[in-house]
Structures are given as structure tokens and as C-alpha cells.
Short mmCIF file of C-alpha atoms in Angstrom, two decimals:
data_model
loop_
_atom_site.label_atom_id
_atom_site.label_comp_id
_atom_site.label_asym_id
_atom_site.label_seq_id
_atom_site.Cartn_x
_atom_site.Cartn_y
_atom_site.Cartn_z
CA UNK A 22 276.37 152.59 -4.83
CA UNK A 23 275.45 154.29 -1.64
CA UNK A 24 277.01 152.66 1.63
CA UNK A 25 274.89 151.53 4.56
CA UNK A 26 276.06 154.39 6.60
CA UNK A 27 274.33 157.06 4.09
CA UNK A 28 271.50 155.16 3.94
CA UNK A 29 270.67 155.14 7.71
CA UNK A 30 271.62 158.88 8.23
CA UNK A 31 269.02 160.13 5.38
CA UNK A 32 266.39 157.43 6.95
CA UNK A 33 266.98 159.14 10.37
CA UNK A 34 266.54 162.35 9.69
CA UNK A 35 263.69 162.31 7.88
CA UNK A 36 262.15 160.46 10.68
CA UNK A 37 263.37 163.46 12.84
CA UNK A 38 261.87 166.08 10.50
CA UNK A 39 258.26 163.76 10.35
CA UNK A 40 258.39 163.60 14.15
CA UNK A 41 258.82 167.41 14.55
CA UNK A 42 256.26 168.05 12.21
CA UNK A 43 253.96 165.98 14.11
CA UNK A 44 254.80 167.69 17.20
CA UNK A 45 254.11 171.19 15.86
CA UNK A 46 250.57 170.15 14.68
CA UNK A 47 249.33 168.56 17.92
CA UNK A 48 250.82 171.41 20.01
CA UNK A 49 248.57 173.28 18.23
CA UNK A 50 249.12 177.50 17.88
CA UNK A 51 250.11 179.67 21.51
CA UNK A 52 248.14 182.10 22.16
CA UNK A 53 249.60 185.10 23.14
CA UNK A 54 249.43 186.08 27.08
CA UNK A 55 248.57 189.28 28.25
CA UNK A 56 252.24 189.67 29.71
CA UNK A 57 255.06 187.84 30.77
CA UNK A 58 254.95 183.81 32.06
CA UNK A 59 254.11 183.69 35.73
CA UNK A 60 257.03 183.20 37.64
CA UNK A 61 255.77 183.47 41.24
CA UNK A 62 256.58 180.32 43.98
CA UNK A 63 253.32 179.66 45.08
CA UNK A 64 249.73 179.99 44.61
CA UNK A 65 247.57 183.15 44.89
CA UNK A 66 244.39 183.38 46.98
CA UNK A 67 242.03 185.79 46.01
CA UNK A 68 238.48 186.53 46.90
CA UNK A 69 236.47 187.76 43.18
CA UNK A 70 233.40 190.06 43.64
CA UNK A 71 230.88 191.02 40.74
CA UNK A 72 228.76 193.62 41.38
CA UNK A 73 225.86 194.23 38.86
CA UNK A 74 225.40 197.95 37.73
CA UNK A 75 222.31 197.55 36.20
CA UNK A 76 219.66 200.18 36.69
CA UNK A 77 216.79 202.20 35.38
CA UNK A 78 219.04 205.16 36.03
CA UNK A 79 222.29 204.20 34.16
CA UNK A 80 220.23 202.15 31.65
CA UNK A 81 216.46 203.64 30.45
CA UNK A 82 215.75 202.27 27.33
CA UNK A 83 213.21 199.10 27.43
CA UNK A 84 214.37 198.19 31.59
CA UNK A 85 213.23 195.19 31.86
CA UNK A 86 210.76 195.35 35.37
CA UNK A 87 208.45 191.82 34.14
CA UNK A 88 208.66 188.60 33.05
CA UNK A 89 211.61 188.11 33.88
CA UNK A 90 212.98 191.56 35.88
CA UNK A 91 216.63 192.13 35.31
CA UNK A 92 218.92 190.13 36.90
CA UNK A 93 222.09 188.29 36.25
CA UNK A 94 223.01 185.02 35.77
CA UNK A 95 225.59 182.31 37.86
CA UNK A 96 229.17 183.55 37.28
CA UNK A 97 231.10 181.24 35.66
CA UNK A 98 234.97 181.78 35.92
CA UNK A 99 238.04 179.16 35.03
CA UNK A 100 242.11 179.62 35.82
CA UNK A 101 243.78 178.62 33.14
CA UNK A 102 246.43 179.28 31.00
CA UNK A 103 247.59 179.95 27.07
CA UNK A 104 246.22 177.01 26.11
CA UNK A 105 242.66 177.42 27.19
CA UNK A 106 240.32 179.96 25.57
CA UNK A 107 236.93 180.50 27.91
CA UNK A 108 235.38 183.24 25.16
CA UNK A 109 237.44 185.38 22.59
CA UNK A 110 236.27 188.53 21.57
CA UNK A 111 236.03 188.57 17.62
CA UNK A 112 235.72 184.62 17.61
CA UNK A 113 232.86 182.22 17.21
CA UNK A 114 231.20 181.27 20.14
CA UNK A 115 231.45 177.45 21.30
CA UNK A 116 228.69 175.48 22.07
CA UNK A 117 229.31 175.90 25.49
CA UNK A 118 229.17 179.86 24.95
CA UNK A 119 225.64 179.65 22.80
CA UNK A 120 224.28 177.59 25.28
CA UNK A 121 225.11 179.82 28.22
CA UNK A 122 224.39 183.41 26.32
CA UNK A 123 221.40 182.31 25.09
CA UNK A 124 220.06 180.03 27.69
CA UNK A 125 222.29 179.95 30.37
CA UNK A 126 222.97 176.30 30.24
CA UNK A 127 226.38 175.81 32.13
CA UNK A 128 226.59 172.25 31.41
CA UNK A 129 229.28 172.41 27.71
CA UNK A 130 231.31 175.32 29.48
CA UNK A 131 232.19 173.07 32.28
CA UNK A 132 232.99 169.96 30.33
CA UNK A 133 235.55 172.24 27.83
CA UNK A 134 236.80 173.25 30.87
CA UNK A 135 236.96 169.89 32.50
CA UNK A 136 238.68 168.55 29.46
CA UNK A 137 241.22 171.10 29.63
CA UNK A 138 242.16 170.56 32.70
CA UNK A 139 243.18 167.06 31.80
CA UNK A 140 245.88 168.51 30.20
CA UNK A 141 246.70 170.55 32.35
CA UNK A 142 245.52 173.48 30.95
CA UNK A 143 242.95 174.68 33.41
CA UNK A 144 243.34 174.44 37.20
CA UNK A 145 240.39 175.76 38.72
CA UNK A 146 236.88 176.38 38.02
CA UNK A 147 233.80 178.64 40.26
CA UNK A 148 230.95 179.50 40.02
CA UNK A 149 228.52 181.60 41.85
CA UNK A 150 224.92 182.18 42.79
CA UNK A 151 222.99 184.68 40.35
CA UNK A 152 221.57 187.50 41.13
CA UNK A 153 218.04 188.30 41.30
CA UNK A 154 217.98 192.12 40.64
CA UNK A 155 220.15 194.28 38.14
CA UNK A 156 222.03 195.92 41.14
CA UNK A 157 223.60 193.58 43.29
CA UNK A 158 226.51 191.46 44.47
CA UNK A 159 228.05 187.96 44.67
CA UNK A 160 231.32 186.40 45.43
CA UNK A 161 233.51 183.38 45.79
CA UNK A 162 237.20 182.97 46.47
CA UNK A 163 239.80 181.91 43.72
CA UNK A 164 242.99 179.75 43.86
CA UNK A 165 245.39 180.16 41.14
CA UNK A 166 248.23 178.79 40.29
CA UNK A 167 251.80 180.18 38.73
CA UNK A 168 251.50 177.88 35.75
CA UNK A 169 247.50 178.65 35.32
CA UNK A 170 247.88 182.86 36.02
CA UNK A 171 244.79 183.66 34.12
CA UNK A 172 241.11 184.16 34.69
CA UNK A 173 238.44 184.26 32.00
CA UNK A 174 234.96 184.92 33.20
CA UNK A 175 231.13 184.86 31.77
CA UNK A 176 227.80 186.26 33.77
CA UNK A 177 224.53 186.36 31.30
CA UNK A 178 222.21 189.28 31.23
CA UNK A 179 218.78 188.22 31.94
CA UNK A 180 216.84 188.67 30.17
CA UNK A 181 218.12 188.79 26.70
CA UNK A 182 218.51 187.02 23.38
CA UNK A 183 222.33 185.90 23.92
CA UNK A 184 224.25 189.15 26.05
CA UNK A 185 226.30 188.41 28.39
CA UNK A 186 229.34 190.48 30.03
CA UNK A 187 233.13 189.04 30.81
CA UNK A 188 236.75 188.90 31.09
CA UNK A 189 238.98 187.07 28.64
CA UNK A 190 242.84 185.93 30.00
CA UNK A 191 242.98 188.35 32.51
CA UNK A 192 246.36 187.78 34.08
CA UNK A 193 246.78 187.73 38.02
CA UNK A 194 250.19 187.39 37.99
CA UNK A 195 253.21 190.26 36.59
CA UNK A 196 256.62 188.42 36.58
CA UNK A 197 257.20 187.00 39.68
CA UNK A 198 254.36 189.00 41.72
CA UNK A 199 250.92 188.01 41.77
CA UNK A 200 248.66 191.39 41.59
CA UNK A 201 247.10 192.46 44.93
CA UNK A 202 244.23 194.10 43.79
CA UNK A 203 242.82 193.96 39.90
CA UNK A 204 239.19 195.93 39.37
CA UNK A 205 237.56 195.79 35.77
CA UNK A 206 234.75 197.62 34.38
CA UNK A 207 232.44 195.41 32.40
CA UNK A 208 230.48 196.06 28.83
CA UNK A 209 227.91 193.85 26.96
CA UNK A 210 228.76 191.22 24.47
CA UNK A 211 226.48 189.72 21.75
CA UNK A 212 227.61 185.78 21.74
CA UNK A 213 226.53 186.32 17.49
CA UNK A 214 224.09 183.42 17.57
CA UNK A 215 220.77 185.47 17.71
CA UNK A 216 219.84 187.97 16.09
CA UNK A 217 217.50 189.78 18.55
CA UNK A 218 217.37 193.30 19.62
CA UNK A 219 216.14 193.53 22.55
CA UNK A 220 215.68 192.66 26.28
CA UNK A 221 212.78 190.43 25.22
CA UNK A 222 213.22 189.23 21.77
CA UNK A 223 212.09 185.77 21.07
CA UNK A 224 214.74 183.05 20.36
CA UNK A 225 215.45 184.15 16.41
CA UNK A 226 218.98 182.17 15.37
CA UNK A 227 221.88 183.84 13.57
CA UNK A 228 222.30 181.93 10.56
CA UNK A 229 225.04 181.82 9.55
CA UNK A 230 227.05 182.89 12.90
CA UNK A 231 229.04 186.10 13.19
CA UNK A 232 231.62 186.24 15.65
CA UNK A 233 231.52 187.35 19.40
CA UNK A 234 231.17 191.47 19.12
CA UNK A 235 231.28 194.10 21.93
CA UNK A 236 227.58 195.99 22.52
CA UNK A 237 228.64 200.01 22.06
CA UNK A 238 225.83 202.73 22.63
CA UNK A 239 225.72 202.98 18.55
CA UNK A 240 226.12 199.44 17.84
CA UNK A 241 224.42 197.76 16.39
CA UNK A 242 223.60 200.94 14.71
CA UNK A 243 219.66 199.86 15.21
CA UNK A 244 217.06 202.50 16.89
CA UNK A 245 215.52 199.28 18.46
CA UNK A 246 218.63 198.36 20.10
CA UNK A 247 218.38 198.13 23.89
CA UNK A 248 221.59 199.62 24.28
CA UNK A 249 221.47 201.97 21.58
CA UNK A 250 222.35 205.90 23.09
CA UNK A 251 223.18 207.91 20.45
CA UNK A 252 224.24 210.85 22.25
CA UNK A 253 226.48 208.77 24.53
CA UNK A 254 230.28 208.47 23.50
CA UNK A 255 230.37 205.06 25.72
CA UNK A 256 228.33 203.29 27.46
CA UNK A 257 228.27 203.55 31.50
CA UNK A 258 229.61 200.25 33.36
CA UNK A 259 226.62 198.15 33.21
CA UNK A 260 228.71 195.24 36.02
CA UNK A 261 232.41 195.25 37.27
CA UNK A 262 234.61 192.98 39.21
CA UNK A 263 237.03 193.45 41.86
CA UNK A 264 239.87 190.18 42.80
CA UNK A 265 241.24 190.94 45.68
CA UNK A 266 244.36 189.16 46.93
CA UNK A 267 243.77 187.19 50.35
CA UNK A 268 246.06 185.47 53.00
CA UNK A 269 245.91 182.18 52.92
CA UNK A 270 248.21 179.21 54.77
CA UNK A 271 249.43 176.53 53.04
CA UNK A 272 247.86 174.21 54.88
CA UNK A 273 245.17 175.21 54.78
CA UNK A 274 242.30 172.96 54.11
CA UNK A 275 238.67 174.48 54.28
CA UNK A 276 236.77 174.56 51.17
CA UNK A 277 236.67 177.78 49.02
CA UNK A 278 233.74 179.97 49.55
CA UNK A 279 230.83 180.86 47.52
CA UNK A 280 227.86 183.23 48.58
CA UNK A 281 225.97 185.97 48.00
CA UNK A 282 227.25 189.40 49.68
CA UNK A 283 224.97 191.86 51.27
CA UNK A 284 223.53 194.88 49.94
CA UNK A 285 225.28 196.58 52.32
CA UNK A 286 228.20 197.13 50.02
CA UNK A 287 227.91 200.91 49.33
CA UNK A 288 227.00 201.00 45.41
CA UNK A 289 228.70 202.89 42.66
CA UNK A 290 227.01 206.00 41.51
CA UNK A 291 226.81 206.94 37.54
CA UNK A 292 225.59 209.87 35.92
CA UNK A 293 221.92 209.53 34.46
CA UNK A 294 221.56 208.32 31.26
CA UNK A 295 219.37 210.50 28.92
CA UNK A 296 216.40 208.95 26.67
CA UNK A 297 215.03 211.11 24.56
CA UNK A 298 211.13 210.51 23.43
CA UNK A 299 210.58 208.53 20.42
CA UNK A 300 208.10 208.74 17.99
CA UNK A 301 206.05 206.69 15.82
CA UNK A 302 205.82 208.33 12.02
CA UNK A 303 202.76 209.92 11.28
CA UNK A 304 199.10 208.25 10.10
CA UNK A 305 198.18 209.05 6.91
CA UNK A 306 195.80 212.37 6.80
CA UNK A 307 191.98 211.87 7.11
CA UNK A 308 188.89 212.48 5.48
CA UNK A 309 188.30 216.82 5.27
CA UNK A 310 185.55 217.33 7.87
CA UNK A 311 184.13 221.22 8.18
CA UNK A 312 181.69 223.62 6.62
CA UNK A 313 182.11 223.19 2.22
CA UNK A 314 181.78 226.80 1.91
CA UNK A 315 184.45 228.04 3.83
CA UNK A 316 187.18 224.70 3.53
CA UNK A 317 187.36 222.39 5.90
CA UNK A 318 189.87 220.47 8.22
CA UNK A 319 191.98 216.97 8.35
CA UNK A 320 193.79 215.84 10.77
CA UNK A 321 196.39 212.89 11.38
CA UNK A 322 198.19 211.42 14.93
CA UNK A 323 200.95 209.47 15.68
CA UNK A 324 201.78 207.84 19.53
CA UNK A 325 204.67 207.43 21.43
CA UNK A 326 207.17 204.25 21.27
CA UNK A 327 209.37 205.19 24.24
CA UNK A 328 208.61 208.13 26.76
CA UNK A 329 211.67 210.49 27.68
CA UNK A 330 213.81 209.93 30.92
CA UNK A 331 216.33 211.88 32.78
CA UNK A 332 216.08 214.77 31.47
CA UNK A 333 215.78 213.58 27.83
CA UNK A 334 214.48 215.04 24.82
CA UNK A 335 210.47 215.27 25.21
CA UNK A 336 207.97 214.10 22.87
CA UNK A 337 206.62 216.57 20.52
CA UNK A 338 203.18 217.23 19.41
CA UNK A 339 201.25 213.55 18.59
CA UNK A 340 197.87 215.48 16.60
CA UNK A 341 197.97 217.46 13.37
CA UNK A 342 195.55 219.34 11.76
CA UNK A 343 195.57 220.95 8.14
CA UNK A 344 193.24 223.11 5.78
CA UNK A 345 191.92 221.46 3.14
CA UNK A 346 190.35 221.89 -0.45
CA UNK A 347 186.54 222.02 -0.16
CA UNK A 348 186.07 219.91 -3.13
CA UNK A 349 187.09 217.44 -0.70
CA UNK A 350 185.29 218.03 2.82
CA UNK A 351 182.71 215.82 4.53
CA UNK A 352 179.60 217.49 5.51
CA UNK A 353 178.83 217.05 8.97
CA UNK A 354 175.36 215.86 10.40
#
């Protein structure tokens, strides 16, 4: 018979191994950073700039100038840190993500967000004006701190079926120094929840929904993709960001800024982006018109889909004309 002693060790430690177990599953899995844990003393001021790169020039194909122009969304960034995922990049998109990529609805984002921070995962979230043209600027000033060292960021493209272009756990901080300047060149995104391909497709939902997949100048491998350049090997910038490490006093009280910079900023310049001429395929041929006796003619057309640009490949002939069996021919009046 088993003493009282036994009996009380073997109870406790499988209440120790149920309580670990417990532990482990709400802790839920870490996610990697991108470094080390921030071990800096104090918070980090730093003033964020997107600048939109958007243009006719870097950017041809289908440029949206109507209904609506391009432009660009509010920025939406968050601090955060391991624990917190703003977007993920071969992931599903949230709710909050379809929402803003397809509409630009800010309103799940921020309550994820707001949530998080409850727990202490996020410590800060901006936002900032949009911006009313594809080239342009806008701004607001970050605090982060040591235990919340990264910055995950979303901007939509407008318009477009559910593009958009951010940064996912970028991390401010290296060690114990926070980084004094951080610039990032930015590329479209498909959020996977509609299956358009272009500027201006209509609201068509992804069913069922593929995960969050970087825009390349061959993918999607689709002639009517917007962004689809063949003969590029990548495609230009189409938006960047620049943080920029500030001074700041700890006491310091004024609230953090958020406006829209001037045009002034000198722009960056990008080689022009060739579009060669498309074509539609060719009309079947027509009726043989012409003198019987000596054979007549038939002709067929096709008409341009997109007209060249910078330099592209031009379009080629749109009429052809053919001999024909006079068997065959129409007699003209």
C-alpha cells in the first residue's frame, strides 16, 4: 500500500506538468524577430516619411488619370512587438487587412491593434493623411519603445481591387542602439481576397482565399495585369519610407505630429518604364470583293488594346489584305 507521502508527490506533479501545459498553449507560438531583443534605456523618437513613387513614367500600363486618379491611402503604422502581427507576407489576411486593401476601412486594424495593446503587445499606433496624387508625401512622428522595437506599416493603392504596399516587423532598434536612420523601398502586395486585375476591376471576391503575395512585374503571370512588365527583371519602387531618428526631451509633452509635407521635397528619379503596343488578335477575313475575272481581295483588322510608351515596342500594322479564289468574290456595283 502506497504511503501518503507518494501519493501527494505524484498528485503534485502532475498538477505541475497540467499547469505548464496550460501555460505553453495560451502563450501561444513567438514569432521570430528580425534581430536581437531591444536592449536600449529609453525610448526612440523618430519622424516616418512616405513618399509615393507613383507615376505615368515609372508605371505606364493602365495609369489610372479618372475616376478615381491615383493616389494613396491614410498610412496606417503600429509599434509593437513579437507578439503582434500587423500583415504577414505568405499569410491570410485578417479582417482588418481585407477591409483596408480592399476598401480602405481602418476601423478592424485599429481595434486588433487596440486589443493588443492591452496586453501589452503594441505601444503605439499613427496614422496619416492620404495622398491625393501618385507622387507625393506625408509624415508623422513615431515613439517607440525598447520592449515594442518594431514597426509594421500598410498604405492602400487607390484605386485597386485589394493592393496595398508595407512593412512587416521592421526593427528600429540593433542591441542596445536604436537605428538613426532606416529607408525602405516599397513593392505591391495583393491582400488575396479579390481576384481582380487591374486598377479598376470591380469588387470580384477570392473564394476561397489565398494568402498575402508580393506583386512582381511577371506575376501574376497575366497580360492584363497592371503591373505586368515582362521585359523588366523587377519592378521600380512604386513608394518608400524614410524613419528618421529625432531629439526629443523626456519631458517633453506636446502631442506627436501628423501632416502632410510639401512638394518641395526634391523627388526621386527612375528610369522610364517601357510598354510595348499591344494588340488585339485578328477579325476573321471578309467577304472577296474585286473584279471575278482576274481574283479578287479580302481583307481583315484588328485595333489596339494599349498604345506604346517610352520608347516601347510600337504597334504593328492593324489592316490586312489577301488574294482570293474568284469562285468566291463579290461583284461590285
Amino acid at each position: 500500500m502506497m504511503s501518503s507521502e507518494h501519493l501527494t508527490c505524484g498528485w503534485l506533479q502532475q498538477l505541475l506538468i497540467v499547469l505548464l501545459k496550460l501555460c505553453l498553449t495560451f502563450a501561444g507560438p513567438l514569432r521570430p524577430l528580425n534581430g536581437t531583443e531591444c536592449t536600449a534605456k529609453g525610448p526612440a523618437s523618430y519622424i516616418l516619411v512616405f513618399t509615393g513613387h507613383w507615376s505615368p513614367h515609372a508605371f505606364p500600363k493602365q495609369y489610372p488619370l479618372f475616376r478615381p486618379p491615383a493616389q494613396w491611402s491614410k498610412l496606417i503604422a503600429v509599434s509593437h512587438n513579437r507578439h503582434f502581427r500587423l500583415w504577414e507576407e505568405g499569410a491570410p489576411a485578417s479582417a482588418g487587412v481585407q477591409n483596408f486593401s480592399e476598401i480602405g476601412v481602418t476601423v478592424e486594424l485599429m481595434k486588433a491593434a487596440k486589443e493588443a495593446r492591452k496586453r501589452r503587445a503594441v505601444s503605439g499606433m499613427y496614422r496619416t493623411a492620404g495622398i491625393p496624387n501618385g507622387i507625393g508625401h506625408s509624415s508623422t512622428e513615431l515613439l517607440t519603445q525598447p520592449r515594442n522595437s518594431l514597426l509594421s506599416l500598410m498604405v492602400k493603392i487607390i484605386p485597386s481591387p485589394d493592393w496595398f504596399v508595407g512593412v512587416d516587423s521592421l526593427n528600429l532598434c540593433e542591441g542596445s542602439q536604436w537605428k538613426q536612420e532606416v529607408t525602405v523601398d516599397l513593392q505591391p502586395y495583393d491582400a488575396g481576397t479579390d481576384s481582380g486585375f487591374t486598377f479598376s476591376s470591380p469588387n470580384f471576391p477570392t473564394i476561397p482565399q489565398e494568402n498575402i503575395t508580393k506583386i512582381t512585374s511577371e506575376m501574376p503571370n497575366h497580360p492584363a495585369n497592371s503591373f505586368y512588365y515582362p521585359r523588366l527583371k523587377d519592378l521600380p519602387p512604386i513608394a518608400s519610407i524614410k524613419i528618421t531618428r529625432q531629439r526629443r526631451s523626456s519631458d517633453r509633452q506636446t502631442p506627436m505630429s501628423n501632416h502632410i509635407l510639401p512638394n518641395s521635397i526634391i523627388p526621386r528619379h527612375f528610369s522610364a518604364t517601357p510598354l510595348d503596343c499591344e494588340v488585339s488578335l485578328w477579325s476573321s477575313w471578309g467577304l472577296c470583293l474585286g473584279s471575278c475575272s482576274r481574283g479578287g481581295v479580302r481583307h481583315r483588322t484588328r485595333y489596339i488594346l494599349l498604345r506604346p510608351a517610352n520608347a516601347g515596342v510600337p504597334c504593328p500594322e492593324m489592316e490586312e489584305q489577301t488574294t482570293c479564289v474568284s469562285q468566291s468574290c463579290m461583284r461590285l456595283q
